[in-house]
Coordinates of C-alpha atoms and ligand atoms in Angstrom, one line a residue:
M1 CA -9.2 -7.5 1.1
V2 CA -6.2 -5.3 1.5
G3 CA -7.7 -2.6 -0.7
R4 CA -10.9 -2.5 1.3
S5 CA -9.2 -2.8 4.6
L6 CA -6.9 0.2 4.0
A7 CA -9.8 2.6 3.9
V8 CA -11.5 1.4 7.0
G9 CA -9.7 3.9 9.1
L10 CA -11.6 6.5 7.2
F11 CA -15.1 5.6 8.2
L12 CA -15.6 2.6 10.5
W13 CA -14.1 3.6 13.7
A14 CA -15.9 6.1 15.8
A15 CA -14.2 8.3 18.3
S16 CA -14.5 6.7 21.8
A17 CA -13.7 9.9 23.7
C18 CA -16.6 12.4 23.8
G19 CA -15.4 14.7 26.6
P20 CA -13.4 17.8 26.1
R21 CA -9.9 17.1 24.8
S22 CA -6.8 19.2 24.7
I23 CA -3.7 18.9 22.5
E24 CA -0.2 20.3 22.9
A25 CA 0.9 22.8 20.3
P26 CA 3.9 21.4 18.3
S27 CA 7.2 22.3 19.8
P28 CA 9.2 24.8 17.7
A29 CA 12.4 22.8 18.5
T30 CA 13.1 19.9 16.2
P31 CA 13.2 16.6 18.0
D32 CA 15.7 14.0 16.9
V33 CA 14.1 11.8 14.3
P34 CA 15.4 8.2 14.2
L35 CA 15.4 7.8 10.4
G36 CA 14.4 4.4 9.3
R37 CA 13.0 3.1 12.6
L38 CA 10.2 3.8 15.0
P39 CA 10.9 5.8 18.2
E40 CA 11.4 3.6 21.2
V41 CA 8.2 2.9 23.2
P42 CA 8.6 4.5 26.6
L43 CA 8.4 2.4 29.8
V44 CA 5.2 2.9 31.9
E45 CA 4.9 1.3 35.3
G46 CA 1.5 2.3 36.4
P47 CA -0.9 0.5 38.7
L48 CA -2.1 -2.7 37.0
A49 CA -5.5 -2.2 35.3
I50 CA -6.9 -3.8 32.2
R51 CA -8.7 -1.6 29.6
I52 CA -9.8 -3.0 26.3
Q53 CA -10.0 -0.5 23.5
Y54 CA -11.4 -2.9 20.9
P55 CA -13.8 -4.7 20.7
D56 CA -16.3 -2.9 22.8
S57 CA -17.9 -4.9 25.6
G58 CA -21.0 -6.6 24.1
A59 CA -20.0 -5.8 20.5
A60 CA -20.7 -8.2 17.7
I61 CA -17.6 -9.8 16.2
G62 CA -17.7 -9.7 12.4
A63 CA -14.9 -12.3 11.9
I64 CA -15.5 -16.0 11.5
D65 CA -12.2 -17.6 12.6
S66 CA -9.8 -15.2 14.3
N67 CA -10.0 -11.6 15.4
F68 CA -7.9 -8.9 17.0
I69 CA -8.3 -7.4 20.5
H70 CA -6.3 -4.5 21.8
G71 CA -6.0 -2.3 24.8
T72 CA -3.6 -1.6 27.7
V73 CA -2.7 -3.0 31.1
H74 CA -1.0 0.3 32.1
N75 CA 2.3 -1.4 33.1
G76 CA 5.1 -2.5 30.7
R77 CA 6.5 -5.1 33.1
A78 CA 3.2 -7.0 33.2
T79 CA 2.6 -10.4 31.7
L80 CA -0.8 -11.0 30.0
T81 CA -2.9 -14.0 28.8
I82 CA -6.2 -13.7 26.9
N83 CA -8.3 -16.9 26.9
S84 CA -5.1 -18.6 28.2
A85 CA -2.9 -17.5 25.2
P86 CA 0.2 -15.5 26.2
V87 CA 0.1 -12.0 24.7
A88 CA 3.1 -9.6 24.4
V89 CA 2.9 -6.4 26.4
Q90 CA 4.7 -3.3 25.1
P91 CA 6.8 -1.2 27.5
N92 CA 4.0 1.3 27.8
G93 CA 1.6 -1.5 28.8
S94 CA -0.3 -1.6 25.5
F95 CA -1.0 -4.9 23.6
I96 CA -2.7 -6.3 20.5
A97 CA -3.5 -10.0 20.0
Y98 CA -4.9 -11.9 17.1
L99 CA -6.8 -14.8 18.6
P100 CA -9.5 -17.4 17.7
V101 CA -13.0 -16.0 17.9
P102 CA -14.5 -17.1 21.2
D103 CA -16.9 -20.1 21.2
P104 CA -20.5 -18.9 20.5
M105 CA -21.5 -20.9 23.6
K106 CA -19.0 -18.9 25.7
P107 CA -18.6 -15.5 24.0
L108 CA -16.0 -14.1 26.3
Y109 CA -12.5 -12.8 26.4
E110 CA -10.9 -13.7 29.8
L111 CA -7.8 -11.6 30.5
V112 CA -5.3 -12.2 33.3
A113 CA -2.5 -9.6 33.8
S114 CA 0.3 -10.0 36.5
V115 CA 3.2 -8.1 37.8
G116 CA 5.0 -9.8 40.6
A117 CA 2.4 -10.9 43.2
D118 CA -0.2 -8.5 41.7
T119 CA -2.8 -10.1 39.4
V120 CA -5.8 -8.5 37.7
R121 CA -8.5 -10.3 35.8
L122 CA -11.1 -9.0 33.4
T123 CA -14.0 -10.9 31.7
H124 CA -15.0 -9.1 28.5
P125 CA -18.3 -10.3 26.9
V126 CA -18.8 -10.0 23.1
R127 CA -21.4 -11.3 20.7
I128 CA -20.5 -13.9 18.1
A129 CA -22.2 -13.6 14.7
M130 CA -24.4 -16.6 13.8
R131 CA -22.5 -19.3 12.0
R132 CA -24.3 -20.5 8.9
T133 CA -27.0 -23.2 9.2
V134 CA -25.7 -26.7 9.2
F135 CA -28.0 -29.0 7.4
A136 CA -29.0 -32.2 9.2
A137 CA -29.2 -35.4 7.2
T138 CA -32.8 -35.8 8.1
G139 CA -35.7 -33.6 9.3
A140 CA -35.7 -29.8 9.5
P141 CA -34.0 -27.5 9.2
F142 CA -33.0 -28.2 5.6
V143 CA -33.2 -24.7 4.1
D144 CA -31.5 -21.5 5.1
S145 CA -34.4 -19.1 4.8
A146 CA -32.0 -16.1 5.2
S147 CA -30.3 -17.1 1.9
V148 CA -33.4 -16.8 -0.3
S149 CA -32.9 -14.4 -3.1
P150 CA -34.4 -12.2 -4.5
R151 CA -36.5 -11.2 -1.6
G152 CA -37.4 -7.7 -0.2
A153 CA -35.3 -5.7 -2.7
S154 CA -37.1 -3.1 -4.8
L155 CA -36.2 -4.2 -8.4
A156 CA -37.0 -2.8 -11.8
L157 CA -35.5 -4.4 -15.0
R158 CA -36.2 -5.0 -18.6
S159 CA -38.6 -7.9 -19.4
E160 CA -36.0 -10.4 -20.6
E161 CA -33.2 -9.5 -18.2
P162 CA -32.1 -12.6 -16.2
V163 CA -32.9 -12.6 -12.5
R164 CA -30.9 -15.0 -10.4
V165 CA -33.0 -17.0 -8.0
S166 CA -30.9 -18.7 -5.3
V167 CA -31.2 -20.5 -1.9
R168 CA -29.0 -22.5 0.3
A169 CA -30.7 -25.8 1.1
A170 CA -29.8 -29.5 1.7
A171 CA -28.2 -31.1 -1.4
D172 CA -31.0 -33.8 -1.4
A173 CA -33.9 -31.4 -1.4
R174 CA -36.1 -30.5 -4.4
V175 CA -36.1 -26.8 -5.2
W176 CA -38.2 -25.0 -7.7
V177 CA -39.9 -21.7 -8.6
Q178 CA -43.6 -21.9 -9.3
W179 CA -45.4 -19.2 -11.3
D180 CA -48.6 -19.5 -13.2
K181 CA -48.8 -23.3 -12.8
E182 CA -45.3 -23.7 -14.3
Q183 CA -42.5 -25.2 -12.3
H184 CA -38.9 -24.0 -12.9
P185 CA -36.4 -26.3 -11.1
L186 CA -33.3 -24.8 -9.6
V187 CA -29.9 -26.3 -10.3
N188 CA -27.8 -27.7 -7.5
G189 CA -24.2 -26.5 -7.1
A190 CA -23.9 -25.6 -10.8
T191 CA -22.8 -22.0 -10.6
G192 CA -19.7 -20.3 -9.4
P193 CA -19.6 -16.9 -7.7
G194 CA -21.7 -14.2 -9.1
P195 CA -24.4 -11.7 -8.3
D196 CA -27.9 -13.1 -7.9
V197 CA -29.9 -10.8 -10.2
G198 CA -28.3 -10.2 -13.5
D199 CA -25.6 -7.8 -12.6
S200 CA -27.9 -5.7 -10.6
V201 CA -28.3 -6.6 -7.0
P202 CA -25.5 -5.6 -4.6
D203 CA -24.4 -8.2 -2.1
A204 CA -27.3 -10.4 -2.9
A205 CA -25.1 -13.5 -2.8
P206 CA -22.7 -13.4 0.1
A207 CA -19.5 -15.3 -0.5
R208 CA -20.4 -17.8 2.3
Y209 CA -23.2 -19.2 0.1
L210 CA -21.1 -19.8 -2.9
G211 CA -19.2 -22.8 -4.3
S212 CA -21.2 -25.3 -2.2
S213 CA -23.3 -28.3 -3.2
E214 CA -25.9 -26.7 -0.9
R215 CA -26.3 -23.8 -3.2
W216 CA -29.3 -23.9 -5.6
S217 CA -29.8 -21.4 -8.3
R218 CA -31.2 -20.6 -11.7
D219 CA -31.9 -17.5 -13.9
L220 CA -35.4 -16.6 -14.9
P221 CA -36.5 -13.6 -17.1
A222 CA -37.7 -10.5 -15.1
R223 CA -41.2 -10.7 -16.6
I224 CA -41.8 -13.9 -14.5
F225 CA -41.4 -11.7 -11.4
Q226 CA -44.1 -9.2 -12.2
R227 CA -46.4 -10.7 -9.6
G228 CA -43.8 -12.3 -7.3
P229 CA -43.4 -16.0 -7.9
T230 CA -43.0 -18.6 -5.1
L231 CA -39.9 -20.6 -4.3
F232 CA -40.5 -24.1 -3.0
V233 CA -38.0 -26.2 -1.1
A234 CA -39.1 -29.8 -0.3
R235 CA -37.6 -32.8 1.3
G236 CA -39.6 -35.9 2.1
V237 CA -42.8 -34.6 3.7
D238 CA -41.4 -31.2 4.6
T239 CA -42.0 -28.3 2.3
A240 CA -41.0 -24.6 2.8
R241 CA -42.2 -21.8 0.5
F242 CA -41.0 -18.3 0.1
R243 CA -42.5 -15.4 -1.8
L244 CA -39.9 -13.9 -4.1
A245 CA -39.4 -10.2 -4.9
T246 CA -41.7 -8.5 -7.4
V247 CA -39.9 -7.0 -10.4
E248 CA -41.2 -3.9 -12.1
L249 CA -40.6 -3.8 -15.9
T250 CA -38.9 -0.8 -17.5
D251 CA -39.3 -1.5 -21.2
L252 CA -43.1 -1.5 -21.6
G253 CA -43.7 2.1 -22.8
L254 CA -41.8 5.2 -23.8
P255 CA -38.4 5.8 -22.2
V256 CA -38.4 7.3 -18.7
W257 CA -36.1 10.3 -18.3
G258 CA -34.5 11.4 -15.1
M259 CA -32.5 14.5 -14.1
L260 CA -29.3 13.9 -12.1
G261 CA -28.9 16.0 -9.0
A262 CA -32.3 17.5 -9.6
D263 CA -33.0 18.1 -5.9
S264 CA -29.8 20.0 -5.4
S265 CA -30.1 23.5 -4.0
T266 CA -26.6 24.3 -5.0
M267 CA -26.7 23.4 -8.7
S268 CA -24.4 26.1 -9.7
D269 CA -21.6 25.0 -7.4
T270 CA -18.6 23.8 -9.3
D271 CA -17.9 21.2 -6.6
R272 CA -21.2 19.5 -6.7
V273 CA -21.1 16.3 -8.8
V274 CA -23.3 13.2 -9.1
V275 CA -21.3 10.0 -8.9
A276 CA -22.1 6.9 -10.9
R277 CA -20.7 3.3 -10.9
A278 CA -20.5 0.4 -13.3
G279 CA -22.6 -1.8 -10.8
P280 CA -24.6 -0.8 -7.8
A281 CA -21.8 -2.0 -5.4
G282 CA -18.9 -0.8 -7.6
G283 CA -16.6 2.1 -7.1
Y284 CA -17.3 5.6 -8.4
A285 CA -16.2 5.8 -12.0
W286 CA -18.2 8.8 -13.4
F287 CA -18.8 12.3 -12.0
F288 CA -21.7 14.1 -13.7
I289 CA -22.8 17.7 -13.7
P290 CA -26.1 18.2 -11.8
G291 CA -28.9 18.9 -14.3
T292 CA -27.8 16.2 -16.7
V293 CA -30.8 14.3 -18.2
V294 CA -30.4 10.5 -18.7
E295 CA -32.8 7.6 -19.5
V296 CA -33.8 5.5 -16.5
T297 CA -33.6 1.7 -17.3
G298 CA -33.6 -0.1 -13.9
R299 CA -33.6 -0.1 -10.2
S300 CA -32.2 -2.3 -7.5
G301 CA -32.8 -1.3 -3.9
D302 CA -31.4 2.2 -3.4
F303 CA -29.7 2.3 -6.8
T304 CA -31.0 3.4 -10.2
R305 CA -29.6 2.3 -13.5
V306 CA -29.4 5.0 -16.2
R307 CA -28.4 4.9 -19.9
L308 CA -25.7 7.3 -20.9
D309 CA -25.9 6.3 -24.6
G310 CA -26.7 3.3 -26.8
A311 CA -23.8 1.2 -25.5
L312 CA -23.4 2.2 -21.8
E313 CA -25.6 2.0 -18.7
V314 CA -24.3 2.9 -15.2
W315 CA -25.8 3.1 -11.7
V316 CA -26.4 6.1 -9.5
N317 CA -27.9 6.5 -6.0
S318 CA -31.7 6.7 -6.4
E319 CA -31.8 9.9 -4.3
D320 CA -29.5 11.6 -6.9
I321 CA -32.1 11.3 -9.7
G322 CA -35.5 13.0 -10.1
L323 CA -37.9 11.5 -12.6
M324 CA -39.2 13.7 -15.4
P325 CA -42.9 13.7 -16.5
Q326 CA -44.1 11.0 -18.9
G327 CA -43.4 11.9 -22.5
Y328 CA -40.5 14.2 -21.6
P329 CA -38.6 15.0 -24.8
S330 CA -35.3 13.1 -25.2
P331 CA -32.3 15.3 -24.8
R332 CA -30.6 16.3 -28.1
R333 CA -26.9 17.0 -27.8
S334 CA -24.8 17.9 -30.8
V335 CA -21.6 19.9 -31.0
S336 CA -21.1 22.1 -34.0
S337 CA -18.3 24.4 -32.8
M338 CA -15.7 24.7 -30.0
Q339 CA -13.7 27.5 -28.6
I340 CA -10.4 27.4 -26.7
V341 CA -10.2 30.4 -24.3
P342 CA -7.0 31.1 -22.3
A343 CA -6.8 32.7 -18.9
P344 CA -3.8 33.3 -16.6
G345 CA -4.3 30.1 -14.6
W346 CA -6.0 27.8 -17.1
V347 CA -7.4 27.2 -20.5
D348 CA -11.1 26.6 -21.1
I349 CA -12.3 24.3 -23.8
S350 CA -15.8 25.6 -24.3
I351 CA -18.3 23.2 -26.1
P352 CA -21.8 24.6 -26.7
T353 CA -24.5 22.0 -26.6
A354 CA -28.2 22.3 -26.1
E355 CA -28.1 20.2 -22.9
R356 CA -25.6 19.0 -20.4
P357 CA -23.9 15.8 -21.7
P358 CA -23.0 12.9 -19.4
H359 CA -19.2 12.8 -19.7
S360 CA -15.9 11.2 -18.6
V361 CA -12.3 12.5 -18.6
E362 CA -9.3 10.3 -18.9
V363 CA -5.8 11.6 -18.1
R364 CA -3.1 10.5 -20.5
D365 CA 0.6 11.3 -20.8
R366 CA 0.2 14.7 -22.5
A367 CA -3.5 14.7 -23.2
L368 CA -6.9 14.6 -21.8
V369 CA -9.5 12.4 -23.4
L370 CA -13.0 13.7 -23.0
T371 CA -16.0 11.4 -23.8
L372 CA -19.4 13.0 -24.3
Y373 CA -22.1 10.4 -24.1
G374 CA -25.4 10.7 -26.0
T375 CA -23.7 13.4 -28.1
T376 CA -22.9 13.8 -31.8
I377 CA -20.0 16.0 -32.9
T378 CA -19.5 17.8 -36.2
P379 CA -17.6 21.0 -35.5
G380 CA -17.3 23.2 -38.5
L381 CA -15.2 25.7 -36.5
V382 CA -12.7 25.4 -33.6
R383 CA -11.3 28.8 -32.5
Y384 CA -7.9 28.8 -30.6
L385 CA -7.9 32.3 -29.1
E386 CA -4.8 34.3 -28.3
N387 CA -2.5 31.7 -29.9
D388 CA -2.0 30.0 -26.4
T389 CA -0.2 26.7 -26.7
L390 CA -1.2 24.8 -23.5
V391 CA -3.9 23.1 -25.7
R392 CA -2.0 22.2 -28.8
N393 CA -4.9 20.7 -30.7
I394 CA -8.1 18.7 -30.3
V395 CA -8.8 15.6 -32.3
W396 CA -12.4 14.4 -32.3
E397 CA -14.3 11.3 -33.5
Q398 CA -17.8 10.0 -33.5
E399 CA -16.9 6.8 -31.7
A400 CA -20.5 5.5 -31.9
T401 CA -23.8 6.8 -33.2
D402 CA -24.4 8.7 -30.0
R403 CA -20.9 9.0 -28.4
A404 CA -18.3 11.7 -29.1
R405 CA -14.7 11.4 -28.1
L406 CA -12.2 14.3 -28.0
T407 CA -8.5 13.9 -27.5
I408 CA -7.1 17.2 -26.2
H409 CA -3.3 17.3 -26.8
L410 CA -1.4 19.4 -24.4
S411 CA 2.1 20.9 -24.4
S412 CA 2.8 19.5 -20.9
P413 CA 1.5 16.6 -18.8
P414 CA -2.0 17.4 -17.3
F415 CA -1.7 19.1 -13.9
G416 CA -5.4 19.4 -13.1
Y417 CA -8.8 19.9 -14.7
L418 CA -12.5 20.7 -13.9
A419 CA -15.6 19.8 -15.9
M420 CA -18.3 22.5 -15.7
W421 CA -21.5 23.8 -17.2
E422 CA -21.5 27.5 -18.0
R423 CA -24.3 29.3 -19.8
G424 CA -25.2 26.7 -22.4
S425 CA -21.7 25.2 -22.8
F426 CA -19.9 22.2 -21.4
V427 CA -16.5 23.6 -20.3
L428 CA -13.4 21.5 -19.7
R429 CA -11.1 23.8 -17.7
V430 CA -7.4 22.6 -18.1
R431 CA -5.1 23.9 -15.4
R432 CA -1.7 25.3 -16.3
P433 CA 1.1 23.6 -14.4
P434 CA 2.7 26.0 -11.9
V435 CA 6.0 27.7 -12.6
I436 CA 8.5 26.0 -10.3
D437 CA 11.8 27.3 -9.1
A438 CA 14.1 24.2 -9.4
G439 CA 16.3 25.4 -6.5
S440 CA 13.3 25.9 -4.2
P441 CA 10.5 23.8 -5.6
L442 CA 7.8 24.7 -3.1
R443 CA 8.3 28.5 -3.2
G444 CA 5.2 30.3 -4.3
L445 CA 3.0 27.2 -4.3
T446 CA -0.2 26.6 -2.3
I447 CA -0.4 23.3 -0.5
V448 CA -3.6 22.2 1.3
V449 CA -2.9 20.1 4.4
D450 CA -5.8 17.9 5.6
P451 CA -5.4 16.3 9.1
G452 CA -8.0 13.6 8.7
H453 CA -11.2 13.2 10.9
P454 CA -13.2 13.9 13.0
P455 CA -15.9 12.7 12.5
A456 CA -15.1 9.0 12.5
G457 CA -11.5 7.6 12.5
A458 CA -9.6 4.9 14.3
T459 CA -8.4 4.6 17.9
G460 CA -5.2 2.9 19.2
P461 CA -4.8 0.4 22.1
T462 CA -4.1 3.1 24.7
G463 CA -7.1 5.2 23.4
L464 CA -5.2 7.6 21.2
Y465 CA -7.7 8.9 18.6
E466 CA -6.7 9.2 15.0
G467 CA -8.2 12.6 14.6
D468 CA -6.2 13.9 17.5
A469 CA -3.0 12.1 16.6
V470 CA -2.8 13.5 13.0
L471 CA -3.5 17.2 14.0
P472 CA 0.0 17.9 15.4
V473 CA 1.5 16.2 12.3
G474 CA -0.5 18.6 10.1
L475 CA 0.5 21.6 12.2
R476 CA 4.1 20.6 12.0
L477 CA 3.8 20.0 8.3
R478 CA 2.5 23.5 7.9
E479 CA 5.6 24.9 9.5
L480 CA 7.9 22.8 7.3
L481 CA 6.2 23.8 4.1
T482 CA 5.9 27.4 5.1
A483 CA 9.7 27.4 5.8
R484 CA 10.2 26.1 2.3
G485 CA 8.3 29.0 0.8
A486 CA 4.8 27.5 0.3
T487 CA 1.5 29.0 1.3
V488 CA -0.3 26.5 3.4
V489 CA -4.1 26.2 3.8
M490 CA -5.3 23.9 6.6
T491 CA -8.6 22.1 6.4
R492 CA -8.6 21.8 10.2
T493 CA -6.5 23.4 12.9
E494 CA -8.6 22.4 15.9
L495 CA -9.8 19.2 17.5
G496 CA -13.4 19.7 16.5
P497 CA -15.0 18.0 13.4
V498 CA -14.8 19.3 9.9
A499 CA -17.2 17.7 7.3
L500 CA -15.5 15.3 4.9
E501 CA -17.2 16.9 1.9
S502 CA -16.0 20.4 2.7
R503 CA -12.3 19.4 2.7
P504 CA -11.8 18.9 -1.0
V505 CA -13.8 22.1 -1.6
T506 CA -11.4 24.0 0.6
A507 CA -8.5 22.7 -1.6
R508 CA -10.3 23.6 -4.9
R509 CA -11.2 27.1 -3.7
A510 CA -7.7 27.7 -2.5
D511 CA -6.4 26.8 -6.0
A512 CA -4.0 24.4 -4.2
H513 CA -1.2 22.9 -6.2
A514 CA -1.3 19.8 -4.0
L515 CA -3.6 18.2 -1.4
L516 CA -2.1 16.1 1.3
S517 CA -4.4 14.2 3.6
I518 CA -2.9 12.7 6.8
H519 CA -4.3 9.5 8.3
L520 CA -3.4 6.5 10.5
N521 CA -4.7 3.1 9.4
A522 CA -6.7 0.3 11.0
L523 CA -8.2 -3.0 9.9
P524 CA -11.7 -4.5 9.9
D525 CA -12.5 -7.6 11.9
G526 CA -10.9 -10.8 10.8
V527 CA -7.7 -9.5 9.3
N528 CA -4.4 -10.4 10.9
P529 CA -2.9 -7.1 11.9
F530 CA 0.6 -8.6 12.4
R531 CA 0.7 -9.4 8.7
A532 CA -1.3 -6.5 7.3
N533 CA 0.2 -3.4 8.9
G534 CA 2.6 -0.9 7.2
A535 CA 2.7 2.4 5.4
S536 CA 0.7 3.2 2.3
V537 CA -0.4 6.1 0.2
L538 CA -3.7 6.3 -1.7
F539 CA -4.3 8.1 -5.0
F540 CA -7.3 8.2 -7.4
H541 CA -6.3 10.1 -10.6
P542 CA -3.3 9.2 -12.7
H543 CA -1.8 12.7 -12.3
A544 CA -1.4 12.1 -8.5
E545 CA 0.4 8.8 -8.9
P546 CA 3.9 10.2 -8.9
L547 CA 3.1 12.3 -5.8
A548 CA 1.8 9.1 -4.0
R549 CA 5.0 7.2 -4.9
L550 CA 7.3 10.0 -3.7
V551 CA 5.5 10.4 -0.3
Q552 CA 5.4 6.6 0.1
R553 CA 9.2 6.5 -0.5
E554 CA 9.7 9.1 2.2
L555 CA 7.4 7.4 4.7
I556 CA 9.3 4.1 4.4
R557 CA 12.6 6.1 4.7
Q558 CA 11.4 7.7 7.9
F559 CA 9.6 4.9 9.7
G560 CA 11.3 1.8 8.2
I561 CA 8.1 -0.2 8.5
R562 CA 6.6 -2.6 6.0
D563 CA 6.0 -1.1 2.6
L564 CA 2.4 -1.7 1.6
G565 CA 2.9 0.3 -1.6
I566 CA 0.6 2.8 -3.2
H567 CA -3.0 2.1 -3.9
F568 CA -5.5 3.4 -6.4
Q569 CA -8.5 3.9 -4.0
N570 CA -11.8 5.7 -4.2
V571 CA -11.6 8.1 -1.2
A572 CA -13.0 11.6 -1.2
L573 CA -9.7 13.3 -0.4
A574 CA -8.0 11.6 -3.3
R575 CA -10.7 12.5 -5.8
P576 CA -10.2 16.2 -6.5
T577 CA -9.3 16.7 -10.2
W578 CA -8.0 20.3 -9.9
M579 CA -4.7 19.4 -8.2
P580 CA -2.7 16.2 -7.4
A581 CA -4.2 14.8 -4.3
I582 CA -3.1 11.9 -2.1
L583 CA -4.1 10.4 1.2
A584 CA -1.3 9.0 3.4
E585 CA -1.8 6.1 5.8
G586 CA 1.7 6.5 7.4
L587 CA 1.3 4.2 10.4
F588 CA -1.2 1.8 11.9
I589 CA -2.7 3.3 15.0
M590 CA -4.0 -0.1 16.1
M591 CA -0.4 -1.4 16.4
P592 CA 1.0 -0.6 19.9
E593 CA 4.5 0.5 18.8
Q594 CA 3.1 2.6 15.9
E595 CA 0.5 4.2 18.2
A596 CA 3.3 5.0 20.6
A597 CA 5.4 6.4 17.7
I598 CA 2.7 8.9 16.7
R599 CA 2.3 10.0 20.3
N600 CA 6.0 10.9 20.3
P601 CA 7.0 14.3 18.9
A602 CA 9.8 12.5 17.1
G603 CA 7.2 10.3 15.3
Q604 CA 5.1 13.3 14.4
E605 CA 8.1 15.1 13.1
A606 CA 9.1 12.0 11.0
Y607 CA 5.5 11.8 9.5
A608 CA 5.5 15.6 8.7
R609 CA 9.0 15.4 7.1
A610 CA 8.0 12.5 5.0
L611 CA 5.1 14.5 3.6
A612 CA 7.1 17.7 3.1
D613 CA 10.0 15.9 1.5
G614 CA 7.7 13.8 -0.7
V615 CA 5.7 16.8 -2.1
E616 CA 9.0 18.8 -2.5
A617 CA 10.5 15.9 -4.5
F618 CA 7.3 15.8 -6.7
F619 CA 7.6 19.5 -7.7
R620 CA 11.4 19.2 -8.1
A621 CA 10.8 16.4 -10.6
K622 CA 8.2 18.6 -12.3
A623 CA 10.7 21.4 -12.6
A624 CA 13.1 19.0 -14.2
G625 CA 10.5 18.0 -16.7
R626 CA 10.2 14.5 -15.2
Ligands
ZN1 ZN1 -8.4 7.9 8.7

């Protein structure tokens, strides 16, 4: 829950302000930074008026038990109750409360704010999500029709793959699948949590249906579903029937081949990759070069399963794969030679193969491990040109009949890499670590500063928008880094939107030595913000982990708030491989005192210094060989 919640600020909250906005340029003077605590929240004594920032009027509440509500009463001396519960008001009039979700029969928040004799009331309507069906002991309803699975999804599987049939129905019902005069009874309450169709359907079994004696399920082979069998639920004289999904079979003829990223108009662009995951709902784990041909072995909704080699299947977005004509020849990939080609900034390991191989790269201590799927390797010649020693040597093995593994031993820890396809060769470009002046570690380096959002982003109780709030931090960070000798490239210097995908591309094209993305955090519905707030830093690749730790240390030193630690997390700004990249969530914009802190130039200064000191400490440690 924590892992997921931390990323929410990135994509869930939309900007509430649409009109023109202005922002003050950062002051050249350095405000006093209260190290280790947040700046004081200033007193505001405006006319009493209640404005709720979240949830919106009429919005559906996604939480079951309790949820947060935040906004401002514009007066720090006010008292406030929400649905009769007293709520603390900050000196600037802002508040956040974590309260029981209103009764579905009366879906309202009723707010009463008072200062002296002045009282203001506000009734704020919301929508409460349907609670799950309660089964009566007799009569209908005794089946939750929304829980029937598989229904609706577009599925393709091998004939004997198990498909999980499930439904939530009264424990004393009779439940079975009927197909071709055969009845297959479902089992009551027997199974624990798990996906409904093999491993293939995302979110088919929401947690609320699991672990209950009202859950009925069983597995049946995919071939049963060719014509869509019927699910029956019966109790006494009542019978309900549901047509289940039809499943297409993928193993009846010759293999079907598909080309990844086939529709891409920018296939030659180094930055374009096709992402794949271990399951349809899983995180990105593979990044393939467009034009790679793979076998198609299944489909579930918007996801297509592809085979990388005899032992591994992964899932890609269906829109990322184009099917090849029937009888398309299977790709043949064999490596018979390699060449190691040095350049001033990097070393290329050039591996000629007839076709692009699906691949993965693992970062090790002083090595990169390159796996080439569907590939055989028997190099008779490996040429190390110009006697360069960044790549010390390459050890290869045929790990399986159709899988090659290369361990590339380096003379220093990996700093960055790129996987490319160039004129008939797979190329792994290994970046040289920068030469660092130990006394002035940032001198001569290029740092990309990414003030996060817009589009999207979170908004605080007084209406401060994340995208606006992090921009002055980024501009101040540019000043701090420039003063320490770095060249700074900004992904954004104005309030307007910059596409998420273009930000890592900016960093790669600038040959940045580090990418720092600046964000403020928020939570999804149903999480207690008083327990879950704090500072954290996200990273994706192992070579960015030390940078994440050092920035996190500085954030805690500056702000003195709860240390949520560092997180491996799959976010676009942490995914670049060419440089260490991190995404900082320095404060929670939804918390009134933290929102006030980032409004304050002292808080902006503290955030910028944490990033500058963190990245400087990272390169100082590199200079010292640590
Ligand atoms: Zn964000």
